[in-house]
Short mmCIF file of C-alpha atoms in Angstrom, two decimals:
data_model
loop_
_atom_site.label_atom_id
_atom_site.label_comp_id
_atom_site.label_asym_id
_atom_site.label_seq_id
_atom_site.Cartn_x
_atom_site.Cartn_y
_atom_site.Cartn_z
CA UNK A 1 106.72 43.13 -90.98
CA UNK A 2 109.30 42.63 -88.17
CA UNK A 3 111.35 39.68 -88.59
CA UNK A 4 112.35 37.53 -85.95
CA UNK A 5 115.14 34.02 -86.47
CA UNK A 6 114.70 30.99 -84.15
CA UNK A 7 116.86 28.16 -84.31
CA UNK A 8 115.21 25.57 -86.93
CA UNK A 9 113.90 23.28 -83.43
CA UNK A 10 112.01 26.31 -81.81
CA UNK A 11 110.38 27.05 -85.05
CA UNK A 12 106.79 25.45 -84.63
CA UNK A 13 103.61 25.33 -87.06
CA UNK A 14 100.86 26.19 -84.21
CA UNK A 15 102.36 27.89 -81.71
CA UNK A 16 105.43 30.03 -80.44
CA UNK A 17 107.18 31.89 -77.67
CA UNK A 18 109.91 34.18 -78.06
CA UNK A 19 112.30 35.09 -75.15
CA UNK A 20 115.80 35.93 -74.54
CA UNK A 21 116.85 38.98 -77.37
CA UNK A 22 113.87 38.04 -79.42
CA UNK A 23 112.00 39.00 -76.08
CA UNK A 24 114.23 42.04 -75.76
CA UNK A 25 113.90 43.19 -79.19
CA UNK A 26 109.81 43.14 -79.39
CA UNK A 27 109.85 45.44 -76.36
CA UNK A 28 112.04 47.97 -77.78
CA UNK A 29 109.65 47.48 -80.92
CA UNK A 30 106.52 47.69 -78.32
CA UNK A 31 104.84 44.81 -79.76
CA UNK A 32 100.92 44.56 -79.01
CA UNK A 33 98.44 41.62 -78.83
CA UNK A 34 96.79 41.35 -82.43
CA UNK A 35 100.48 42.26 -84.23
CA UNK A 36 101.07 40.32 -87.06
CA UNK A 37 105.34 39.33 -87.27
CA UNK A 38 107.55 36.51 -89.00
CA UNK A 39 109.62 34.39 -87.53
CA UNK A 40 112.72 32.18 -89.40
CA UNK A 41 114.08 29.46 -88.77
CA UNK A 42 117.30 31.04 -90.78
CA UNK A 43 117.32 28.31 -93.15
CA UNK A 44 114.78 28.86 -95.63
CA UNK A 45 111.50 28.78 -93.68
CA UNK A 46 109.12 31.37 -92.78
CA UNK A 47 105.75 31.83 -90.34
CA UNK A 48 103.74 34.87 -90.20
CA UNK A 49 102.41 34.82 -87.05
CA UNK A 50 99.89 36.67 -84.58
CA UNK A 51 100.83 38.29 -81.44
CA UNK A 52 98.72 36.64 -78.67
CA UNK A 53 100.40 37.62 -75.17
CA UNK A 54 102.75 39.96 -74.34
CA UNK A 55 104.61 39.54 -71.04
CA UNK A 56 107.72 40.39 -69.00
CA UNK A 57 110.46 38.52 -71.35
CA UNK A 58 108.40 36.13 -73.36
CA UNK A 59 105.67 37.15 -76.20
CA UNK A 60 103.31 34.67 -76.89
CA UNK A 61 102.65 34.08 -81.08
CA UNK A 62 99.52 32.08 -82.80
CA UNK A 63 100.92 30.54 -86.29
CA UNK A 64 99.09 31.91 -89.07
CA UNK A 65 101.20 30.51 -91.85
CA UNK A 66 104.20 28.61 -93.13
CA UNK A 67 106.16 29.15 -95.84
CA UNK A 68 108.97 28.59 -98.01
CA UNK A 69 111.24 32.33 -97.72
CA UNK A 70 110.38 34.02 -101.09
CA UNK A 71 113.61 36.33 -100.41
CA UNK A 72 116.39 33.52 -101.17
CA UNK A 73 118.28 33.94 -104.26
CA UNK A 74 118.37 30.47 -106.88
CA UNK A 75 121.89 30.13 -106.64
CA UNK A 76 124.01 29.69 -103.49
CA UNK A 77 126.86 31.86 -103.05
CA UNK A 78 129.49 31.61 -101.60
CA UNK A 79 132.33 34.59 -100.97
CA UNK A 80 135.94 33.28 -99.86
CA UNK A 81 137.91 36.85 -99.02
CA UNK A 82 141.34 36.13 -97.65
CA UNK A 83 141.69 38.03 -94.25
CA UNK A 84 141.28 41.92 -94.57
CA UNK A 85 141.65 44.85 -92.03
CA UNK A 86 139.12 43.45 -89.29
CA UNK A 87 136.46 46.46 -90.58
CA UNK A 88 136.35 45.52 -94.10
CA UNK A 89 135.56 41.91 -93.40
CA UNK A 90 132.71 42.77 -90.75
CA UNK A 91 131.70 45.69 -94.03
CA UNK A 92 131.76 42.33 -96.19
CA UNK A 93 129.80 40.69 -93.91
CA UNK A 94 126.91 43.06 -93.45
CA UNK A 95 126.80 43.61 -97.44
CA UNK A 96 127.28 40.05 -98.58
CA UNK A 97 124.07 39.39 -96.41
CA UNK A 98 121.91 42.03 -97.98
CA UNK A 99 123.29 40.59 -101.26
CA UNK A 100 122.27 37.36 -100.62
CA UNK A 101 125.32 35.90 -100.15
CA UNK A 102 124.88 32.03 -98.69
CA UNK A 103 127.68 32.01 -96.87
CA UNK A 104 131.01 33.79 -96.19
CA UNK A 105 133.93 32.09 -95.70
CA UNK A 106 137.40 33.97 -94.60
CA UNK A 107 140.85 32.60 -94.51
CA UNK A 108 144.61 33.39 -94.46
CA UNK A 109 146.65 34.24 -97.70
CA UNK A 110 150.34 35.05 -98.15
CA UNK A 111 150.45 38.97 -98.20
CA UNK A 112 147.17 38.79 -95.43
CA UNK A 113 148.37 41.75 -93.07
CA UNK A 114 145.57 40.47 -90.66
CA UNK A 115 146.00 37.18 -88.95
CA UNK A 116 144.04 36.68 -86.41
CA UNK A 117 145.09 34.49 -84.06
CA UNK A 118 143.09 31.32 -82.65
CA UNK A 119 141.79 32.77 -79.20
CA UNK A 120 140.76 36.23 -80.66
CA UNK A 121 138.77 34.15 -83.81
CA UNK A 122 136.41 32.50 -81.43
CA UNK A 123 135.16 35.91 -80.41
CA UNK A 124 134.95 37.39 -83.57
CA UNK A 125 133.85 34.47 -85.15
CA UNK A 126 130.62 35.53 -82.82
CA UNK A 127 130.82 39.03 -83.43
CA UNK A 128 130.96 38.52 -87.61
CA UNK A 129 127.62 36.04 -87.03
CA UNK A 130 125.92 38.57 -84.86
CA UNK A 131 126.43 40.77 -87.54
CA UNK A 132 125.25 38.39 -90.53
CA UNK A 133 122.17 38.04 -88.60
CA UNK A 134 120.77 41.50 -87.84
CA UNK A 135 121.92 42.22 -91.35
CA UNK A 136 119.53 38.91 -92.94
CA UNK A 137 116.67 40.78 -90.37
CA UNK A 138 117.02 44.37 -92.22
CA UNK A 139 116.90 43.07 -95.48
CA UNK A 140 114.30 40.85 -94.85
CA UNK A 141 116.03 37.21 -95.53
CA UNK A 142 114.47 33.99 -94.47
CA UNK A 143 118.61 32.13 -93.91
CA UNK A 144 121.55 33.72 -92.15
CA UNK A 145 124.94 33.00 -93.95
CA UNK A 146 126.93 31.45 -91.89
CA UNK A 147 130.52 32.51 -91.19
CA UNK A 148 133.00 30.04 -91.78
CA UNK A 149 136.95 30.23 -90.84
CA UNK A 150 139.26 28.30 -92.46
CA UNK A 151 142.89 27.82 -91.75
CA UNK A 152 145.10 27.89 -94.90
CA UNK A 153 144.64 29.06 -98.66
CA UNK A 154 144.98 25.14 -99.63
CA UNK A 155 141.62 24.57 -97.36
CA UNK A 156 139.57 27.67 -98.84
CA UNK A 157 140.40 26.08 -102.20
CA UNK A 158 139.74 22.50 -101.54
CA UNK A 159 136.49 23.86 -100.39
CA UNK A 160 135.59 26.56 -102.89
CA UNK A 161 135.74 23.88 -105.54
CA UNK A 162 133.22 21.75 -104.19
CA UNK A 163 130.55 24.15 -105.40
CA UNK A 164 129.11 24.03 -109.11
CA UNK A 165 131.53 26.90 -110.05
CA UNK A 166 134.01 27.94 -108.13
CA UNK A 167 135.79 31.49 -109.86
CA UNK A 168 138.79 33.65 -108.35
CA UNK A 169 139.20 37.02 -108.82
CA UNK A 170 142.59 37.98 -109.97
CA UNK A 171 143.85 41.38 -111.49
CA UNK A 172 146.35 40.32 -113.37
CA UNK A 173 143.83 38.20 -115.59
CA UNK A 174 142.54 40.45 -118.37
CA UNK A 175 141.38 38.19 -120.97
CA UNK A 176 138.94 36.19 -119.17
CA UNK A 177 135.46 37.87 -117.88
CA UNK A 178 133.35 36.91 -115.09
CA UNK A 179 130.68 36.65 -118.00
CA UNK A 180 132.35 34.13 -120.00
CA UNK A 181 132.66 32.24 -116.76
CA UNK A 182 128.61 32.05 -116.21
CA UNK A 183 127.70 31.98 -119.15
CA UNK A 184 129.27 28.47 -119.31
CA UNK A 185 127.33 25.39 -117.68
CA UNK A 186 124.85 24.97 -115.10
CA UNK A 187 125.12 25.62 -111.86
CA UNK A 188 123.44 25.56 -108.24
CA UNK A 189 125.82 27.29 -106.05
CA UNK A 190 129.00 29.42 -106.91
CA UNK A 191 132.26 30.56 -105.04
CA UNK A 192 133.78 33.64 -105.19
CA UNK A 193 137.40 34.42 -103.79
CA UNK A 194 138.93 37.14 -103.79
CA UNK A 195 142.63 38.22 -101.92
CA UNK A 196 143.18 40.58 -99.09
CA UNK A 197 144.75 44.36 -99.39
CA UNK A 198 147.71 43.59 -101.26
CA UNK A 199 146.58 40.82 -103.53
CA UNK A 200 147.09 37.18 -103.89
CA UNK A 201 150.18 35.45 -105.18
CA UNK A 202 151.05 34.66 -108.53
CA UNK A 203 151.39 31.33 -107.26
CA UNK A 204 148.24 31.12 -105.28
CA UNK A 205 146.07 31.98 -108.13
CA UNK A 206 148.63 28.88 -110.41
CA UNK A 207 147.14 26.67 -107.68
CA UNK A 208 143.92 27.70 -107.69
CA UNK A 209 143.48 27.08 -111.33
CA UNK A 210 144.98 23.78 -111.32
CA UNK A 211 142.75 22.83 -108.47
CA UNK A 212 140.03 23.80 -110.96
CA UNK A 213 138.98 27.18 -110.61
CA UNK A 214 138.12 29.41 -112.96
CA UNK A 215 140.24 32.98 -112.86
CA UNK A 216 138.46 35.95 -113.89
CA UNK A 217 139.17 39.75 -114.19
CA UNK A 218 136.46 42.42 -112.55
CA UNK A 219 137.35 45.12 -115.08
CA UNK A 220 140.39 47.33 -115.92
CA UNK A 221 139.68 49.04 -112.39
CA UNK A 222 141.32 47.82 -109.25
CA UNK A 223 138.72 47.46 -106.70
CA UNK A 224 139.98 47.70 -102.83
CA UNK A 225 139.56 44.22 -101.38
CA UNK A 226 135.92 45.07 -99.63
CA UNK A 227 134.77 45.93 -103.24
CA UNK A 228 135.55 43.44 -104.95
CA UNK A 229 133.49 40.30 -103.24
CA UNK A 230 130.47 42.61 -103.21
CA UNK A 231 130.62 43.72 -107.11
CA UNK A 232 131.22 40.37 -108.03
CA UNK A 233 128.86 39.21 -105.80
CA UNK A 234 126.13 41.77 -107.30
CA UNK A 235 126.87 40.66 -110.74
CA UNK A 236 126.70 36.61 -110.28
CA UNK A 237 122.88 37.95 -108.40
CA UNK A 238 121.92 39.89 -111.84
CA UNK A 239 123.15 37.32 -114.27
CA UNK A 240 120.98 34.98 -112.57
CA UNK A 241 117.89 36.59 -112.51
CA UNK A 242 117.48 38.18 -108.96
CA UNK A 243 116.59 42.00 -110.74
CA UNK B 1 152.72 52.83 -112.17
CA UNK B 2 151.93 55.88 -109.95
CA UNK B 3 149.14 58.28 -111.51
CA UNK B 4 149.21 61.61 -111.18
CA UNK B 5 146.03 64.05 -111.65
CA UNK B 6 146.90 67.61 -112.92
CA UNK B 7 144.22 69.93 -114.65
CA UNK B 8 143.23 69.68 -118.35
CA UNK B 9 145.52 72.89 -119.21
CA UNK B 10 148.41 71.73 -117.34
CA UNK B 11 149.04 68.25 -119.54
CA UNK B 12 151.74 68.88 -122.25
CA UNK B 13 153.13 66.32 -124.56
CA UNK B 14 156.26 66.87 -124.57
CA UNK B 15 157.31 68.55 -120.81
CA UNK B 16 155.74 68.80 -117.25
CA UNK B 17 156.63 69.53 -114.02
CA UNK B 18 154.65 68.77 -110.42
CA UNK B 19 153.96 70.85 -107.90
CA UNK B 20 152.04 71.04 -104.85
CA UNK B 21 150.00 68.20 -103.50
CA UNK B 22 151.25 65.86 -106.44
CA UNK B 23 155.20 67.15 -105.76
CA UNK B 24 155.04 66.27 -101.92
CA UNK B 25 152.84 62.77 -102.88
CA UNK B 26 156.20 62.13 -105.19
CA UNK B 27 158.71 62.62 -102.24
CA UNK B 28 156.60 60.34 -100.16
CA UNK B 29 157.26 57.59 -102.42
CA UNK B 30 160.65 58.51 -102.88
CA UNK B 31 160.23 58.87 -106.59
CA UNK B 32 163.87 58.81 -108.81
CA UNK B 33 165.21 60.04 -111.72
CA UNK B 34 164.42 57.45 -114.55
CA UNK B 35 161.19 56.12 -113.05
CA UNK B 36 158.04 55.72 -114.74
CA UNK B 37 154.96 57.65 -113.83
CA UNK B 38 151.13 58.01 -115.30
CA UNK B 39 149.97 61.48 -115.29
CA UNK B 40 146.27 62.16 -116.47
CA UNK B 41 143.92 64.91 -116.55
CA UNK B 42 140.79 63.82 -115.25
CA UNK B 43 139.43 63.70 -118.38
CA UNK B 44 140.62 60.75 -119.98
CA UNK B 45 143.80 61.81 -121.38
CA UNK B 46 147.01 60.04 -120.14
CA UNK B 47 150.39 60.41 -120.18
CA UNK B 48 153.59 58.00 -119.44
CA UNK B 49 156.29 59.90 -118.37
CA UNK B 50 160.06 59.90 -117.10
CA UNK B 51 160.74 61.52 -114.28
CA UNK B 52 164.19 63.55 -115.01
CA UNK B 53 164.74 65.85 -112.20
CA UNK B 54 163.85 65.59 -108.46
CA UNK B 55 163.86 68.64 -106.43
CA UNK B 56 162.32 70.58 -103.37
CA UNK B 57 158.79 71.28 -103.86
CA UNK B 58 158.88 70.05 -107.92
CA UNK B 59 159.50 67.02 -109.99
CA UNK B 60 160.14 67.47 -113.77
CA UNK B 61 158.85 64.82 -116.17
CA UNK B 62 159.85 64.29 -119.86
CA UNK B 63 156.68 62.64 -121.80
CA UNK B 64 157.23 59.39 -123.37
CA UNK B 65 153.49 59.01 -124.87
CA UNK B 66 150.06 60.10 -124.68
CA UNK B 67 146.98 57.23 -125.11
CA UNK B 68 143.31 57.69 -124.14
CA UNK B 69 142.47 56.10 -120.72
CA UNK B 70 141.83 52.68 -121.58
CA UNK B 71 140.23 51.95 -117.82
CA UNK B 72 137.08 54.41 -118.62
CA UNK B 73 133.68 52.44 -118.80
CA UNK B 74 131.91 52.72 -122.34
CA UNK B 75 128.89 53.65 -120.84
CA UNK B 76 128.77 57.07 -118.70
CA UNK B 77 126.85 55.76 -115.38
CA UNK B 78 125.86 58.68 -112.96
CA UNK B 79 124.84 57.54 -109.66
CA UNK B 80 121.86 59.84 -108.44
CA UNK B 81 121.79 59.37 -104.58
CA UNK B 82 119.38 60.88 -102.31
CA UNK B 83 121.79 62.68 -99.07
CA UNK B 84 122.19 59.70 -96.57
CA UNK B 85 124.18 60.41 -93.56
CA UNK B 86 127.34 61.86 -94.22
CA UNK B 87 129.81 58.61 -93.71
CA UNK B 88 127.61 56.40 -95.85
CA UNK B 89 127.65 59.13 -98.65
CA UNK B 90 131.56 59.51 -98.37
CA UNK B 91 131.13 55.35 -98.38
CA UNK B 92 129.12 55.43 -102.10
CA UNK B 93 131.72 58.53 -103.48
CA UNK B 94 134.69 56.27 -102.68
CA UNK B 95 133.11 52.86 -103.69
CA UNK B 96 131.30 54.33 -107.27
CA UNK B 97 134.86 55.68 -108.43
CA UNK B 98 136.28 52.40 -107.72
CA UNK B 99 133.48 50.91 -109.51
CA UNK B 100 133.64 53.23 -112.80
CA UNK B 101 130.88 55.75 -112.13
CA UNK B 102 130.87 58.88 -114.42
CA UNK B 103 129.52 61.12 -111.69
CA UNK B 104 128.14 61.02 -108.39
CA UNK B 105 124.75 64.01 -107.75
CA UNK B 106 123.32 63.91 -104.50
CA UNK B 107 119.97 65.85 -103.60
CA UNK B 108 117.58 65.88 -100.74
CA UNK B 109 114.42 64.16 -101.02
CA UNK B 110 111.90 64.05 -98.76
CA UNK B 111 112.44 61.52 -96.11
CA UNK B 112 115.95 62.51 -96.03
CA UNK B 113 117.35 62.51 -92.43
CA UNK B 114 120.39 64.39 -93.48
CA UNK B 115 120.08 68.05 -94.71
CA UNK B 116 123.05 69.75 -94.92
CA UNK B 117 122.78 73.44 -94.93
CA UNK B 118 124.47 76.08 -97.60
CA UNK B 119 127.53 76.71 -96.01
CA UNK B 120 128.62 73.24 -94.39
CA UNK B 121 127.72 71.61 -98.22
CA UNK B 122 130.61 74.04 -100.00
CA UNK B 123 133.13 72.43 -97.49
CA UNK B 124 131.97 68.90 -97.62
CA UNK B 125 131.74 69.34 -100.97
CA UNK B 126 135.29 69.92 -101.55
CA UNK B 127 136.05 66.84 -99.22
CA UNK B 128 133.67 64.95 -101.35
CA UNK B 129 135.36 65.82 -104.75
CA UNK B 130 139.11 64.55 -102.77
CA UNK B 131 137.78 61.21 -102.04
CA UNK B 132 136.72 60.86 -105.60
CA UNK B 133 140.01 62.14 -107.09
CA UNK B 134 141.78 60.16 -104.27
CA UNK B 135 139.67 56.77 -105.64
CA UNK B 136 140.13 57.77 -108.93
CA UNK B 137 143.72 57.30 -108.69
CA UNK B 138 144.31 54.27 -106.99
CA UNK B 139 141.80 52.48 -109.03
CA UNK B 140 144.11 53.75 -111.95
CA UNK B 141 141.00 55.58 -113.55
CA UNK B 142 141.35 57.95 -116.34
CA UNK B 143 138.22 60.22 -115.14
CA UNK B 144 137.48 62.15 -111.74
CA UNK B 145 133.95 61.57 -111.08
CA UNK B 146 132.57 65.35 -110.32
CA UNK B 147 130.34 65.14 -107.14
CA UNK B 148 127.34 67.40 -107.81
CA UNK B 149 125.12 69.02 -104.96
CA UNK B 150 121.59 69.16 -106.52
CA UNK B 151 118.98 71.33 -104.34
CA UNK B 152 115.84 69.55 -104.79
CA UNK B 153 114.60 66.20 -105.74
CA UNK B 154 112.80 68.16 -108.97
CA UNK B 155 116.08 69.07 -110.06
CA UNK B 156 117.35 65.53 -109.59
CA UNK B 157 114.73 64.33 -111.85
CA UNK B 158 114.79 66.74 -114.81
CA UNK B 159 118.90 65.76 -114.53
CA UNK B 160 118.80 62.22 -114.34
CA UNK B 161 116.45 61.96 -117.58
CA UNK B 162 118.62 63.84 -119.32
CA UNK B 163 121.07 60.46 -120.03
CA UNK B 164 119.99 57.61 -122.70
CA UNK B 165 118.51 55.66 -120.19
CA UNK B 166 116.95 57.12 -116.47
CA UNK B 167 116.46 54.15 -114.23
CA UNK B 168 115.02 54.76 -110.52
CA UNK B 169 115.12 51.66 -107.73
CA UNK B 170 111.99 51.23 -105.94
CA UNK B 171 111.39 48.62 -103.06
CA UNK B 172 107.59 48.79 -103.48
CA UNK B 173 108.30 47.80 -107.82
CA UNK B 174 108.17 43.79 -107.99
CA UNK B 175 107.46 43.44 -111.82
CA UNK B 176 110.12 45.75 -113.58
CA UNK B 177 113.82 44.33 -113.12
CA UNK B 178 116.83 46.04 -114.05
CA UNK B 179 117.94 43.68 -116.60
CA UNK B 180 114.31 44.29 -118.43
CA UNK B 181 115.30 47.88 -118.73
CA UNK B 182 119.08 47.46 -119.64
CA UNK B 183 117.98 45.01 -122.16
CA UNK B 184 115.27 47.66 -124.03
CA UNK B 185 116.69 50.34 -126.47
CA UNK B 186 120.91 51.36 -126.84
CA UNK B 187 122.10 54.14 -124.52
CA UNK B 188 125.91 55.83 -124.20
CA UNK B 189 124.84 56.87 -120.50
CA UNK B 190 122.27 55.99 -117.67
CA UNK B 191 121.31 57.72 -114.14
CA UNK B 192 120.84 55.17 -111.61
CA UNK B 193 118.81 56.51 -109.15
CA UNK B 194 117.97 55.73 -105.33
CA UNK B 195 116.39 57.09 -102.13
CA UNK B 196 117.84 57.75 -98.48
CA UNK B 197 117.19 55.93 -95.07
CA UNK B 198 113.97 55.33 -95.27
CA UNK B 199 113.38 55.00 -99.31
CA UNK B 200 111.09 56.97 -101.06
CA UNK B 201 108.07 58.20 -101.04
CA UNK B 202 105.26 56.61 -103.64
CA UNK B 203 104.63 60.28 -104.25
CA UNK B 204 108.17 61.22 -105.54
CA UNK B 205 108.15 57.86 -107.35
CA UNK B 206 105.28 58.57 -109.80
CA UNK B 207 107.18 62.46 -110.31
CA UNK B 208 109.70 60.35 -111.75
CA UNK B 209 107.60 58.25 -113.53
CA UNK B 210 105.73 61.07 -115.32
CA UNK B 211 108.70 62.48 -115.84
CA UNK B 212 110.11 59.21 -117.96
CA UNK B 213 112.08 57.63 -115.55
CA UNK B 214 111.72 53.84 -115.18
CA UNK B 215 111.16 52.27 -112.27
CA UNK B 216 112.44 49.03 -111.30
CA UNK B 217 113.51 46.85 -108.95
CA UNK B 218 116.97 45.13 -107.13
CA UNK B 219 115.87 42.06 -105.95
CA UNK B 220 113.53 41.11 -102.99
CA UNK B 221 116.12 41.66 -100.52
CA UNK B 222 115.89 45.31 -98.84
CA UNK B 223 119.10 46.68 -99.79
CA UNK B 224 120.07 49.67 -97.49
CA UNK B 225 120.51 53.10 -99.25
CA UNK B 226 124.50 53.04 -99.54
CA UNK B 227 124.37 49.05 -100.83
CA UNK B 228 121.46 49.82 -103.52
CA UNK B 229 123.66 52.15 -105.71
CA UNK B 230 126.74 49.99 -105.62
CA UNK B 231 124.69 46.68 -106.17
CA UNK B 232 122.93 48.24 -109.42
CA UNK B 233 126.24 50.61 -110.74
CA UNK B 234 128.49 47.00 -110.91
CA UNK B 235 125.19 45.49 -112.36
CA UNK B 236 125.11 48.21 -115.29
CA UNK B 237 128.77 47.34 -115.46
CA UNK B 238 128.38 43.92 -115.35
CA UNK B 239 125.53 43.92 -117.94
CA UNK B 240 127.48 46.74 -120.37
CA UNK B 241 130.57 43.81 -121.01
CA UNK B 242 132.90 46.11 -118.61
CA UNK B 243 133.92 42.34 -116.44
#
């Protein structure tokens, strides 16, 4: 069923119209009276709906139901990835959301080779969203991560920690495992940071863990800086139960 | 420590010398007498070496010891992966060496949009096998992956059940998870199997099924065809005690 996302104040339990892209996008996808669709409010909740009008930039939709989006994972996640190579973090982006990441969350490190400055973020910043959100439409999510920039390594940390557990990735760490970290407590929501191309500081990762943070290893295997988020990412969705 | 690949006949314990590819690699990096190299044979084997001569088109190395790759997974995982378009295929080669796959076999199936013919597939094969060895090595792996060209989806199957465990990803399978069949039984390897652009058909599905394959699932989120392998390989790692 083609999914369309709403801001949560358009989303309504009898009746809906959908213009602007939404209008442009159920052309391309010829849309007919009698069609059933689902619209999101891109925060959790879902309607299947009816196609009941179709005209020049607005289709007309009869609520059929509303739901709670059976596509969220248990656990929010969060992935903190210092600055990569503008690609890799729009390559995060689009895989982090069919992941089920909750939210992504990029920042500057020491050996970042990317630093982007102010005026060319804003854009971006737009670009990486757009992307988050066709990417929650594919894979059939009812929220759209949103895409948070921070602007220091002390911030990202001060903020990773506020979740349940907050665990960095660091490859100079061999003894302990991402496992041993979940395995330990309960938790709600979960961070994830990982450095940029040439790694994070010894230093960075001291102040890390004495913010709190748990450091983990991914393996014996260096993973490139795009892989990492996303294999951690896929193993914190399987040790919780998501397949 | 820079790794070097060289064929299984070419490692000696005691004496080697570069050439070729790995030679002009070594003047890149401006290699010296006295430094320390890693030279392995795709196999598994390594060997830390001194480098004791530099010179035009050859480097010699004196052996200091040989040791069994101690960054190969304990479980052999080959990724079965129906042809996608060529980028996202070169995408999943690069990515499942990273991640510690034993082999990567790609076959056409038949919703596949991509069908590369005879002649272009010996070429892109060879490609294929570089990005693997080129992975291989700066992941610091022990083992090439081989990339395997597979002519039909039959052969894929009879293949794939030939390891411990044969595991296929379905997006129409809601009951079956992956951690239900990881958890069953004790395997040494596992085929992880998945389907191009537009998935599978239900047809191909039960083949596999008949054939003993089992069918499961990655989560409710629609993964696309170049996330699905990655997301379950660093699951099978994840689950197997490699982070």
């Amino acid at each position: 069923m083609t999914r369309f996302f709403v801001p949560p104040e358009e989303l309504n339990i009898s009746f809906m119209v959908l213009t602007g892209e939404n209008a442009a996008h159920a052309k391309v996808l010829r849309l007919k009276n009698g069609e059933q669709v689902m619209v999101c409010d891109g925060q959790g909740a879902e309607c299947i709906c009816t196609v009941s009008d179709v005209s020049s930039g607005q289709i007309s939709l009869v609520v059929n139901s509303v739901q709670k989006s059976s596509s969220e994972p248990s656990v929010k996640v969060s992935i903190y990835m210092a600055f990569p190579k503008s690609d890799k973090l729009e390559h995060v982006i689009q895989k982090a959301t069919e992941l089920g990441a909750y939210e992504i969350v990029a920042f500057p490190s020491a050996r970042c080779i990317s630093r982007p400055d102010e005026k060319s973020l804003q854009k971006k910043k737009e670009r990486w969203q757009k992307i988050a959100a066709s990417a929650s439409e594919q894979s059939g999510r009812g929220h759209i991560p949103e895409i948070i920039i921070l602007g220091s390594y002390s911030e990202a940390i001060s903020r990773a920690i506020q979740a349940d557990k907050a665990i960095l990735f660091y490859e100079n760490e061999h003894a302990t495992t991402l496992r041993m970290a979940l395995e330990t407590g309960t938790y709600h929501s979960v961070s994830l940071l990982t450095g940029p191309e040439g790694g994070l500081e010894d230093g960075e990762v001291e102040k890390a863990r004495r913010a709190g943070m748990e450091i983990c290893t991914l393996g014996s295997r260096i993973l490139r800086c795009e892989t990492a988020p996303l294999c951690a990412l896929s193993a914190v969705m399987y040790h919780t139960g998501e397949f």
